[in-house]
Amino acid sequence: MCFTACLWAKLGRIVYACRIEDAEKAGIWQIPISSSRMKQLGESGVQLVGDVLREESLKLFEAWSRGKTRPGT
């Protein structure tokens, strides 16, 4: 859905930090179709730039994952 919305918006480039497996490890369910596969299926010319600030983003995923297990959250 996010990739499709980017195509509808006619974005020329998508920049992202984390991968599907990173989100899943943090407990966030993801459709297991990568942006590069979506690009291929949609025959899109959008530029994909991945792993930008990935290590920093992984720390945020880890903090979020720890926080969601606290009682009352």
PDB file of N, CA and C in Angstrom:
ATOM      1  N   MET A   1       0.816  -1.197   0.000  1.00  0.00           N
ATOM      2  CA  MET A   1       0.000   0.000   0.000  1.00  0.00           C
ATOM      3  C   MET A   1       0.858   1.258   0.000  1.00  0.00           C
ATOM      4  N   CYS A   2       1.859   1.310   0.851  1.00  0.00           N
ATOM      5  CA  CYS A   2       2.712   2.507   0.894  1.00  0.00           C
ATOM      6  C   CYS A   2       3.417   2.715  -0.435  1.00  0.00           C
ATOM      7  N   PHE A   3       3.911   1.642  -1.022  1.00  0.00           N
ATOM      8  CA  PHE A   3       4.602   1.762  -2.304  1.00  0.00           C
ATOM      9  C   PHE A   3       3.633   2.252  -3.373  1.00  0.00           C
ATOM     10  N   THR A   4       2.446   1.697  -3.397  1.00  0.00           N
ATOM     11  CA  THR A   4       1.444   2.112  -4.379  1.00  0.00           C
ATOM     12  C   THR A   4       1.083   3.576  -4.200  1.00  0.00           C
ATOM     13  N   ALA A   5       0.934   4.022  -2.971  1.00  0.00           N
ATOM     14  CA  ALA A   5       0.632   5.437  -2.715  1.00  0.00           C
ATOM     15  C   ALA A   5       1.750   6.331  -3.248  1.00  0.00           C
ATOM     16  N   CYS A   6       2.988   5.887  -3.112  1.00  0.00           N
ATOM     17  CA  CYS A   6       4.121   6.657  -3.650  1.00  0.00           C
ATOM     18  C   CYS A   6       4.047   6.732  -5.168  1.00  0.00           C
ATOM     19  N   LEU A   7       3.636   5.647  -5.807  1.00  0.00           N
ATOM     20  CA  LEU A   7       3.487   5.664  -7.261  1.00  0.00           C
ATOM     21  C   LEU A   7       2.356   6.589  -7.681  1.00  0.00           C
ATOM     22  N   TRP A   8       1.240   6.535  -6.965  1.00  0.00           N
ATOM     23  CA  TRP A   8       0.110   7.423  -7.277  1.00  0.00           C
ATOM     24  C   TRP A   8       0.517   8.883  -7.138  1.00  0.00           C
ATOM     25  N   ALA A   9       1.381   9.158  -6.166  1.00  0.00           N
ATOM     26  CA  ALA A   9       1.848  10.530  -5.937  1.00  0.00           C
ATOM     27  C   ALA A   9       2.943  10.935  -6.931  1.00  0.00           C
ATOM     28  N   LYS A  10       3.347   9.989  -7.775  1.00  0.00           N
ATOM     29  CA  LYS A  10       4.362  10.229  -8.807  1.00  0.00           C
ATOM     30  C   LYS A  10       5.708  10.656  -8.225  1.00  0.00           C
ATOM     31  N   LEU A  11       6.055  10.019  -7.103  1.00  0.00           N
ATOM     32  CA  LEU A  11       7.364  10.287  -6.514  1.00  0.00           C
ATOM     33  C   LEU A  11       8.446   9.676  -7.398  1.00  0.00           C
ATOM     34  N   GLY A  12       9.550  10.342  -7.499  1.00  0.00           N
ATOM     35  CA  GLY A  12      10.650   9.834  -8.304  1.00  0.00           C
ATOM     36  C   GLY A  12      11.619   8.979  -7.520  1.00  0.00           C
ATOM     37  N   ARG A  13      11.558   9.119  -6.184  1.00  0.00           N
ATOM     38  CA  ARG A  13      12.504   8.392  -5.334  1.00  0.00           C
ATOM     39  C   ARG A  13      11.841   8.058  -4.009  1.00  0.00           C
ATOM     40  N   ILE A  14      12.112   6.856  -3.524  1.00  0.00           N
ATOM     41  CA  ILE A  14      11.655   6.414  -2.205  1.00  0.00           C
ATOM     42  C   ILE A  14      12.901   6.098  -1.388  1.00  0.00           C
ATOM     43  N   VAL A  15      13.026   6.755  -0.244  1.00  0.00           N
ATOM     44  CA  VAL A  15      14.155   6.540   0.662  1.00  0.00           C
ATOM     45  C   VAL A  15      13.606   5.880   1.924  1.00  0.00           C
ATOM     46  N   TYR A  16      14.216   4.776   2.340  1.00  0.00           N
ATOM     47  CA  TYR A  16      13.738   4.085   3.535  1.00  0.00           C
ATOM     48  C   TYR A  16      14.915   3.584   4.363  1.00  0.00           C
ATOM     49  N   ALA A  17      14.634   3.317   5.624  1.00  0.00           N
ATOM     50  CA  ALA A  17      15.691   2.921   6.550  1.00  0.00           C
ATOM     51  C   ALA A  17      15.700   1.417   6.799  1.00  0.00           C
ATOM     52  N   CYS A  18      14.570   0.881   7.188  1.00  0.00           N
ATOM     53  CA  CYS A  18      14.521  -0.508   7.633  1.00  0.00           C
ATOM     54  C   CYS A  18      13.921  -1.426   6.581  1.00  0.00           C
ATOM     55  N   ARG A  19      14.166  -2.679   6.777  1.00  0.00           N
ATOM     56  CA  ARG A  19      13.710  -3.729   5.869  1.00  0.00           C
ATOM     57  C   ARG A  19      12.497  -4.439   6.464  1.00  0.00           C
ATOM     58  N   ILE A  20      11.837  -5.225   5.652  1.00  0.00           N
ATOM     59  CA  ILE A  20      10.679  -5.999   6.105  1.00  0.00           C
ATOM     60  C   ILE A  20      11.048  -6.841   7.320  1.00  0.00           C
ATOM     61  N   GLU A  21      12.177  -7.515   7.258  1.00  0.00           N
ATOM     62  CA  GLU A  21      12.567  -8.390   8.374  1.00  0.00           C
ATOM     63  C   GLU A  21      12.848  -7.608   9.653  1.00  0.00           C
ATOM     64  N   ASP A  22      13.262  -6.355   9.523  1.00  0.00           N
ATOM     65  CA  ASP A  22      13.481  -5.516  10.703  1.00  0.00           C
ATOM     66  C   ASP A  22      12.152  -5.218  11.394  1.00  0.00           C
ATOM     67  N   ALA A  23      11.145  -4.878  10.613  1.00  0.00           N
ATOM     68  CA  ALA A  23       9.824  -4.594  11.170  1.00  0.00           C
ATOM     69  C   ALA A  23       9.229  -5.846  11.812  1.00  0.00           C
ATOM     70  N   GLU A  24       9.358  -6.973  11.134  1.00  0.00           N
ATOM     71  CA  GLU A  24       8.830  -8.225  11.680  1.00  0.00           C
ATOM     72  C   GLU A  24       9.509  -8.588  12.995  1.00  0.00           C
ATOM     73  N   LYS A  25      10.815  -8.379  13.066  1.00  0.00           N
ATOM     74  CA  LYS A  25      11.555  -8.674  14.300  1.00  0.00           C
ATOM     75  C   LYS A  25      11.050  -7.814  15.454  1.00  0.00           C
ATOM     76  N   ALA A  26      10.611  -6.594  15.146  1.00  0.00           N
ATOM     77  CA  ALA A  26      10.085  -5.691  16.172  1.00  0.00           C
ATOM     78  C   ALA A  26       8.626  -6.001  16.508  1.00  0.00           C
ATOM     79  N   GLY A  27       8.033  -6.975  15.813  1.00  0.00           N
ATOM     80  CA  GLY A  27       6.654  -7.352  16.096  1.00  0.00           C
ATOM     81  C   GLY A  27       5.627  -6.642  15.235  1.00  0.00           C
ATOM     82  N   ILE A  28       6.071  -6.053  14.140  1.00  0.00           N
ATOM     83  CA  ILE A  28       5.165  -5.354  13.227  1.00  0.00           C
ATOM     84  C   ILE A  28       4.945  -6.252  12.021  1.00  0.00           C
ATOM     85  N   TRP A  29       3.708  -6.681  11.819  1.00  0.00           N
ATOM     86  CA  TRP A  29       3.412  -7.553  10.691  1.00  0.00           C
ATOM     87  C   TRP A  29       3.551  -6.780   9.392  1.00  0.00           C
ATOM     88  N   GLN A  30       4.161  -7.396   8.415  1.00  0.00           N
ATOM     89  CA  GLN A  30       4.367  -6.777   7.110  1.00  0.00           C
ATOM     90  C   GLN A  30       3.987  -7.750   6.008  1.00  0.00           C
ATOM     91  N   ILE A  31       3.492  -7.236   4.900  1.00  0.00           N
ATOM     92  CA  ILE A  31       3.310  -8.063   3.716  1.00  0.00           C
ATOM     93  C   ILE A  31       4.713  -8.352   3.182  1.00  0.00           C
ATOM     94  N   PRO A  32       5.051  -9.605   2.975  1.00  0.00           N
ATOM     95  CA  PRO A  32       6.431  -9.935   2.614  1.00  0.00           C
ATOM     96  C   PRO A  32       6.760  -9.722   1.132  1.00  0.00           C
ATOM     97  N   ILE A  33       6.463  -8.531   0.629  1.00  0.00           N
ATOM     98  CA  ILE A  33       6.818  -8.176  -0.748  1.00  0.00           C
ATOM     99  C   ILE A  33       7.663  -6.913  -0.677  1.00  0.00           C
ATOM    100  N   SER A  34       8.893  -7.007  -1.097  1.00  0.00           N
ATOM    101  CA  SER A  34       9.812  -5.877  -0.997  1.00  0.00           C
ATOM    102  C   SER A  34       9.453  -4.768  -1.979  1.00  0.00           C
ATOM    103  N   SER A  35       9.973  -3.590  -1.700  1.00  0.00           N
ATOM    104  CA  SER A  35       9.765  -2.454  -2.602  1.00  0.00           C
ATOM    105  C   SER A  35      10.382  -2.728  -3.968  1.00  0.00           C
ATOM    106  N   SER A  36      11.516  -3.404  -3.982  1.00  0.00           N
ATOM    107  CA  SER A  36      12.143  -3.706  -5.274  1.00  0.00           C
ATOM    108  C   SER A  36      11.276  -4.662  -6.095  1.00  0.00           C
ATOM    109  N   ARG A  37      10.606  -5.585  -5.414  1.00  0.00           N
ATOM    110  CA  ARG A  37       9.684  -6.495  -6.126  1.00  0.00           C
ATOM    111  C   ARG A  37       8.458  -5.728  -6.615  1.00  0.00           C
ATOM    112  N   MET A  38       7.933  -4.837  -5.795  1.00  0.00           N
ATOM    113  CA  MET A  38       6.794  -4.013  -6.209  1.00  0.00           C
ATOM    114  C   MET A  38       7.179  -3.147  -7.405  1.00  0.00           C
ATOM    115  N   LYS A  39       8.376  -2.611  -7.378  1.00  0.00           N
ATOM    116  CA  LYS A  39       8.871  -1.796  -8.490  1.00  0.00           C
ATOM    117  C   LYS A  39       8.903  -2.627  -9.770  1.00  0.00           C
ATOM    118  N   GLN A  40       9.406  -3.845  -9.639  1.00  0.00           N
ATOM    119  CA  GLN A  40       9.493  -4.737 -10.792  1.00  0.00           C
ATOM    120  C   GLN A  40       8.099  -5.093 -11.314  1.00  0.00           C
ATOM    121  N   LEU A  41       7.201  -5.467 -10.426  1.00  0.00           N
ATOM    122  CA  LEU A  41       5.851  -5.852 -10.836  1.00  0.00           C
ATOM    123  C   LEU A  41       5.099  -4.696 -11.490  1.00  0.00           C
ATOM    124  N   GLY A  42       5.309  -3.496 -10.968  1.00  0.00           N
ATOM    125  CA  GLY A  42       4.624  -2.325 -11.499  1.00  0.00           C
ATOM    126  C   GLY A  42       5.347  -1.655 -12.645  1.00  0.00           C
ATOM    127  N   GLU A  43       6.476  -2.240 -13.034  1.00  0.00           N
ATOM    128  CA  GLU A  43       7.290  -1.671 -14.115  1.00  0.00           C
ATOM    129  C   GLU A  43       7.523  -0.185 -13.886  1.00  0.00           C
ATOM    130  N   SER A  44       7.910   0.138 -12.670  1.00  0.00           N
ATOM    131  CA  SER A  44       8.087   1.525 -12.248  1.00  0.00           C
ATOM    132  C   SER A  44       9.533   1.977 -12.414  1.00  0.00           C
ATOM    133  N   GLY A  45       9.701   3.250 -12.702  1.00  0.00           N
ATOM    134  CA  GLY A  45      11.027   3.835 -12.805  1.00  0.00           C
ATOM    135  C   GLY A  45      11.475   4.524 -11.533  1.00  0.00           C
ATOM    136  N   VAL A  46      10.689   4.387 -10.458  1.00  0.00           N
ATOM    137  CA  VAL A  46      11.026   5.043  -9.200  1.00  0.00           C
ATOM    138  C   VAL A  46      12.386   4.543  -8.693  1.00  0.00           C
ATOM    139  N   GLN A  47      13.172   5.460  -8.160  1.00  0.00           N
ATOM    140  CA  GLN A  47      14.472   5.104  -7.590  1.00  0.00           C
ATOM    141  C   GLN A  47      14.269   4.681  -6.139  1.00  0.00           C
ATOM    142  N   LEU A  48      14.850   3.557  -5.754  1.00  0.00           N
ATOM    143  CA  LEU A  48      14.772   3.071  -4.377  1.00  0.00           C
ATOM    144  C   LEU A  48      16.127   3.243  -3.710  1.00  0.00           C
ATOM    145  N   VAL A  49      16.119   3.879  -2.540  1.00  0.00           N
ATOM    146  CA  VAL A  49      17.342   4.086  -1.766  1.00  0.00           C
ATOM    147  C   VAL A  49      17.085   3.504  -0.379  1.00  0.00           C
ATOM    148  N   GLY A  50      17.680   2.359  -0.096  1.00  0.00           N
ATOM    149  CA  GLY A  50      17.413   1.672   1.156  1.00  0.00           C
ATOM    150  C   GLY A  50      18.550   1.730   2.149  1.00  0.00           C
ATOM    151  N   ASP A  51      18.227   1.331   3.362  1.00  0.00           N
ATOM    152  CA  ASP A  51      19.175   1.235   4.474  1.00  0.00           C
ATOM    153  C   ASP A  51      19.754   2.586   4.886  1.00  0.00           C
ATOM    154  N   VAL A  52      19.040   3.674   4.614  1.00  0.00           N
ATOM    155  CA  VAL A  52      19.488   5.011   5.015  1.00  0.00           C
ATOM    156  C   VAL A  52      19.246   5.160   6.519  1.00  0.00           C
ATOM    157  N   LEU A  53      20.277   5.403   7.266  1.00  0.00           N
ATOM    158  CA  LEU A  53      20.212   5.514   8.731  1.00  0.00           C
ATOM    159  C   LEU A  53      19.590   4.261   9.360  1.00  0.00           C
ATOM    160  N   ARG A  54      19.876   3.107   8.789  1.00  0.00           N
ATOM    161  CA  ARG A  54      19.267   1.860   9.254  1.00  0.00           C
ATOM    162  C   ARG A  54      19.606   1.554  10.708  1.00  0.00           C
ATOM    163  N   GLU A  55      20.859   1.675  11.084  1.00  0.00           N
ATOM    164  CA  GLU A  55      21.251   1.353  12.462  1.00  0.00           C
ATOM    165  C   GLU A  55      20.509   2.233  13.468  1.00  0.00           C
ATOM    166  N   GLU A  56      20.389   3.506  13.169  1.00  0.00           N
ATOM    167  CA  GLU A  56      19.663   4.422  14.049  1.00  0.00           C
ATOM    168  C   GLU A  56      18.183   4.039  14.117  1.00  0.00           C
ATOM    169  N   SER A  57      17.621   3.654  12.985  1.00  0.00           N
ATOM    170  CA  SER A  57      16.212   3.273  12.940  1.00  0.00           C
ATOM    171  C   SER A  57      15.956   1.963  13.668  1.00  0.00           C
ATOM    172  N   LEU A  58      16.903   1.042  13.600  1.00  0.00           N
ATOM    173  CA  LEU A  58      16.758  -0.216  14.331  1.00  0.00           C
ATOM    174  C   LEU A  58      16.665   0.036  15.833  1.00  0.00           C
ATOM    175  N   LYS A  59      17.408   1.009  16.321  1.00  0.00           N
ATOM    176  CA  LYS A  59      17.330   1.362  17.743  1.00  0.00           C
ATOM    177  C   LYS A  59      15.932   1.856  18.098  1.00  0.00           C
ATOM    178  N   LEU A  60      15.309   2.607  17.207  1.00  0.00           N
ATOM    179  CA  LEU A  60      13.937   3.074  17.444  1.00  0.00           C
ATOM    180  C   LEU A  60      12.955   1.907  17.454  1.00  0.00           C
ATOM    181  N   PHE A  61      13.113   0.978  16.519  1.00  0.00           N
ATOM    182  CA  PHE A  61      12.267  -0.218  16.501  1.00  0.00           C
ATOM    183  C   PHE A  61      12.415  -0.991  17.806  1.00  0.00           C
ATOM    184  N   GLU A  62      13.652  -1.155  18.259  1.00  0.00           N
ATOM    185  CA  GLU A  62      13.903  -1.891  19.500  1.00  0.00           C
ATOM    186  C   GLU A  62      13.258  -1.199  20.693  1.00  0.00           C
ATOM    187  N   ALA A  63      13.385   0.116  20.773  1.00  0.00           N
ATOM    188  CA  ALA A  63      12.773   0.869  21.874  1.00  0.00           C
ATOM    189  C   ALA A  63      11.261   0.752  21.818  1.00  0.00           C
ATOM    190  N   TRP A  64      10.690   0.847  20.630  1.00  0.00           N
ATOM    191  CA  TRP A  64       9.236   0.724  20.477  1.00  0.00           C
ATOM    192  C   TRP A  64       8.785  -0.673  20.883  1.00  0.00           C
ATOM    193  N   SER A  65       9.534  -1.675  20.457  1.00  0.00           N
ATOM    194  CA  SER A  65       9.184  -3.055  20.761  1.00  0.00           C
ATOM    195  C   SER A  65       9.213  -3.310  22.266  1.00  0.00           C
ATOM    196  N   ARG A  66      10.201  -2.765  22.956  1.00  0.00           N
ATOM    197  CA  ARG A  66      10.263  -2.911  24.419  1.00  0.00           C
ATOM    198  C   ARG A  66       9.092  -2.186  25.073  1.00  0.00           C
ATOM    199  N   GLY A  67       8.776  -1.004  24.605  1.00  0.00           N
ATOM    200  CA  GLY A  67       7.720  -0.192  25.197  1.00  0.00           C
ATOM    201  C   GLY A  67       6.339  -0.773  25.032  1.00  0.00           C
ATOM    202  N   LYS A  68       6.101  -1.479  23.937  1.00  0.00           N
ATOM    203  CA  LYS A  68       4.759  -2.001  23.693  1.00  0.00           C
ATOM    204  C   LYS A  68       4.419  -3.182  24.584  1.00  0.00           C
ATOM    205  N   THR A  69       5.425  -3.748  25.270  1.00  0.00           N
ATOM    206  CA  THR A  69       5.158  -4.893  26.131  1.00  0.00           C
ATOM    207  C   THR A  69       4.885  -4.480  27.575  1.00  0.00           C
ATOM    208  N   ARG A  70       5.010  -3.180  27.855  1.00  0.00           N
ATOM    209  CA  ARG A  70       4.748  -2.719  29.216  1.00  0.00           C
ATOM    210  C   ARG A  70       3.250  -2.757  29.518  1.00  0.00           C
ATOM    211  N   PRO A  71       2.881  -3.147  30.721  1.00  0.00           N
ATOM    212  CA  PRO A  71       1.463  -3.139  31.085  1.00  0.00           C
ATOM    213  C   PRO A  71       0.876  -1.737  30.938  1.00  0.00           C
ATOM    214  N   GLY A  72      -0.320  -1.686  30.406  1.00  0.00           N
ATOM    215  CA  GLY A  72      -1.011  -0.405  30.270  1.00  0.00           C
ATOM    216  C   GLY A  72      -0.651   0.368  29.021  1.00  0.00           C
ATOM    217  N   THR A  73       0.150  -0.216  28.136  1.00  0.00           N
ATOM    218  CA  THR A  73       0.497   0.487  26.888  1.00  0.00           C
ATOM    219  C   THR A  73      -0.079  -0.212  25.695  1.00  0.00           C
TER     220      THR A  73
END
